[in-house]
Amino acid sequence: QKEVEQNSGPLSVPEGAIASLNCTYSDRGSQSFFWYRQYSGKSPELIMFIYSNGDKEDGRFTAQLNKASQYVSLLIRDSQPSDSATYLCAVSRAGNNRKLIWGLGTSLAVNP
Amino acid sequence: KAGVTQTPRYLIKTRGQQVTLSCSPISGHRSVSWYQQTPGQGLQFLFEYFSETQRNKGNFPGRFSGRQFSNSRSEMNVSTLELGDSALYLCASANTGELFFGEGSRLTVL
């Protein structure tokens, strides 16, 4: 079992819909949770991070964390074709934000 | 502000050779981390350097090594290359917060 698991997809949603991306992790000592976006042939870029249980919103993006269930998700509202990319979930233990453990990513396709 | 610069972008080596990859972080960033990305394993942490000291290390064999210079530039070296070392090697720099990734060095081992 990988430490961080994501559905590989592809997840296909129509333009304007909500895309829901999920991630589970196995290390209960994980304290920091990150969502990165990676376009094909490009490097990852940070979308959001979340440390506390609950929801965190930033524009069209909402991250949700449930430490009891060891589950973190990313919602993308009003999905755009430009959101088509691979979304990577990463976690780290307390005080160790550079040593990220990554999922394999979920491929998202937003269809016009 | 210039981003993270990695060189070379592409390189081809044969088994048994060694390779050195270079990373210039964003100006002012003192932390440099290295990751290996492959389709099967995804992104895997190699090591992190901060102020010329290795602060964290992943689970890679000793063939993988790195260093950081006083100007925060970092190099990683892989000796005795194996076919399985073919990957995209990503460098990320950080100040106090998020990681900023370079475009990577794509290594092919034949």
JSON list of N, CA, C and O in Angstrom, two decimals, chain A residues 1 12 23 26 38 45 47 52 59 63 71 97-98 103 110:
[
{"chain": "A", "resi": 1, "resn": "GLN", "atom": "N", "xyz": [0.85, -1.20, 0.00]},
{"chain": "A", "resi": 1, "resn": "GLN", "atom": "CA", "xyz": [0.00, 0.00, 0.00]},
{"chain": "A", "resi": 1, "resn": "GLN", "atom": "C", "xyz": [0.89, 1.24, 0.00]},
{"chain": "A", "resi": 1, "resn": "GLN", "atom": "O", "xyz": [1.79, 1.38, 0.81]},
{"chain": "A", "resi": 12, "resn": "SER", "atom": "N", "xyz": [-13.12, 12.89, -15.92]},
{"chain": "A", "resi": 12, "resn": "SER", "atom": "CA", "xyz": [-13.59, 13.76, -17.00]},
{"chain": "A", "resi": 12, "resn": "SER", "atom": "C", "xyz": [-14.84, 14.49, -16.55]},
{"chain": "A", "resi": 12, "resn": "SER", "atom": "O", "xyz": [-15.80, 13.87, -16.09]},
{"chain": "A", "resi": 23, "resn": "CYS", "atom": "N", "xyz": [-7.85, 11.99, -2.00]},
{"chain": "A", "resi": 23, "resn": "CYS", "atom": "CA", "xyz": [-6.53, 11.51, -1.61]},
{"chain": "A", "resi": 23, "resn": "CYS", "atom": "C", "xyz": [-6.63, 10.91, -0.21]},
{"chain": "A", "resi": 23, "resn": "CYS", "atom": "O", "xyz": [-7.24, 11.51, 0.67]},
{"chain": "A", "resi": 26, "resn": "SER", "atom": "N", "xyz": [-1.63, 7.21, 4.75]},
{"chain": "A", "resi": 26, "resn": "SER", "atom": "CA", "xyz": [-1.56, 6.16, 5.76]},
{"chain": "A", "resi": 26, "resn": "SER", "atom": "C", "xyz": [-0.86, 6.59, 7.04]},
{"chain": "A", "resi": 26, "resn": "SER", "atom": "O", "xyz": [-1.09, 6.00, 8.10]},
{"chain": "A", "resi": 38, "resn": "GLN", "atom": "N", "xyz": [0.09, 19.72, -12.11]},
{"chain": "A", "resi": 38, "resn": "GLN", "atom": "CA", "xyz": [1.20, 19.51, -13.04]},
{"chain": "A", "resi": 38, "resn": "GLN", "atom": "C", "xyz": [0.64, 19.34, -14.44]},
{"chain": "A", "resi": 38, "resn": "GLN", "atom": "O", "xyz": [-0.05, 18.37, -14.74]},
{"chain": "A", "resi": 45, "resn": "GLU", "atom": "N", "xyz": [3.13, 22.79, -9.59]},
{"chain": "A", "resi": 45, "resn": "GLU", "atom": "CA", "xyz": [2.95, 24.10, -8.98]},
{"chain": "A", "resi": 45, "resn": "GLU", "atom": "C", "xyz": [1.89, 23.99, -7.89]},
{"chain": "A", "resi": 45, "resn": "GLU", "atom": "O", "xyz": [0.89, 23.30, -8.05]},
{"chain": "A", "resi": 47, "resn": "ILE", "atom": "N", "xyz": [-1.15, 24.56, -5.59]},
{"chain": "A", "resi": 47, "resn": "ILE", "atom": "CA", "xyz": [-2.48, 25.17, -5.65]},
{"chain": "A", "resi": 47, "resn": "ILE", "atom": "C", "xyz": [-2.91, 25.61, -4.26]},
{"chain": "A", "resi": 47, "resn": "ILE", "atom": "O", "xyz": [-3.32, 26.73, -4.05]},
{"chain": "A", "resi": 52, "resn": "SER", "atom": "N", "xyz": [-5.34, 22.16, 8.98]},
{"chain": "A", "resi": 52, "resn": "SER", "atom": "CA", "xyz": [-6.35, 21.87, 10.01]},
{"chain": "A", "resi": 52, "resn": "SER", "atom": "C", "xyz": [-7.56, 21.17, 9.41]},
{"chain": "A", "resi": 52, "resn": "SER", "atom": "O", "xyz": [-7.88, 21.37, 8.24]},
{"chain": "A", "resi": 59, "resn": "GLY", "atom": "N", "xyz": [-10.50, 31.05, -3.98]},
{"chain": "A", "resi": 59, "resn": "GLY", "atom": "CA", "xyz": [-11.07, 31.23, -5.31]},
{"chain": "A", "resi": 59, "resn": "GLY", "atom": "C", "xyz": [-11.97, 30.06, -5.68]},
{"chain": "A", "resi": 59, "resn": "GLY", "atom": "O", "xyz": [-12.88, 29.73, -4.94]},
{"chain": "A", "resi": 63, "resn": "ALA", "atom": "N", "xyz": [-10.05, 23.02, -0.46]},
{"chain": "A", "resi": 63, "resn": "ALA", "atom": "CA", "xyz": [-9.42, 21.81, 0.07]},
{"chain": "A", "resi": 63, "resn": "ALA", "atom": "C", "xyz": [-10.18, 21.40, 1.32]},
{"chain": "A", "resi": 63, "resn": "ALA", "atom": "O", "xyz": [-10.61, 22.24, 2.11]},
{"chain": "A", "resi": 71, "resn": "TYR", "atom": "N", "xyz": [-8.00, 11.56, 5.13]},
{"chain": "A", "resi": 71, "resn": "TYR", "atom": "CA", "xyz": [-8.58, 11.85, 3.82]},
{"chain": "A", "resi": 71, "resn": "TYR", "atom": "C", "xyz": [-8.47, 13.34, 3.56]},
{"chain": "A", "resi": 71, "resn": "TYR", "atom": "O", "xyz": [-8.78, 14.17, 4.42]},
{"chain": "A", "resi": 97, "resn": "ASN", "atom": "N", "xyz": [8.27, 20.15, 6.14]},
{"chain": "A", "resi": 97, "resn": "ASN", "atom": "CA", "xyz": [7.50, 20.46, 4.94]},
{"chain": "A", "resi": 97, "resn": "ASN", "atom": "C", "xyz": [8.26, 20.27, 3.63]},
{"chain": "A", "resi": 97, "resn": "ASN", "atom": "O", "xyz": [7.67, 20.34, 2.58]},
{"chain": "A", "resi": 98, "resn": "ARG", "atom": "N", "xyz": [9.56, 20.09, 3.70]},
{"chain": "A", "resi": 98, "resn": "ARG", "atom": "CA", "xyz": [10.29, 19.90, 2.45]},
{"chain": "A", "resi": 98, "resn": "ARG", "atom": "C", "xyz": [10.27, 18.43, 2.03]},
{"chain": "A", "resi": 98, "resn": "ARG", "atom": "O", "xyz": [10.48, 18.11, 0.87]},
{"chain": "A", "resi": 103, "resn": "GLY", "atom": "N", "xyz": [1.32, 11.34, -3.80]},
{"chain": "A", "resi": 103, "resn": "GLY", "atom": "CA", "xyz": [0.51, 10.39, -4.54]},
{"chain": "A", "resi": 103, "resn": "GLY", "atom": "C", "xyz": [0.94, 10.39, -6.00]},
{"chain": "A", "resi": 103, "resn": "GLY", "atom": "O", "xyz": [1.72, 11.24, -6.43]},
{"chain": "A", "resi": 110, "resn": "VAL", "atom": "N", "xyz": [-11.15, 18.50, -18.47]},
{"chain": "A", "resi": 110, "resn": "VAL", "atom": "CA", "xyz": [-12.34, 19.33, -18.48]},
{"chain": "A", "resi": 110, "resn": "VAL", "atom": "C", "xyz": [-12.72, 19.55, -19.94]},
{"chain": "A", "resi": 110, "resn": "VAL", "atom": "O", "xyz": [-11.95, 20.13, -20.71]}
]
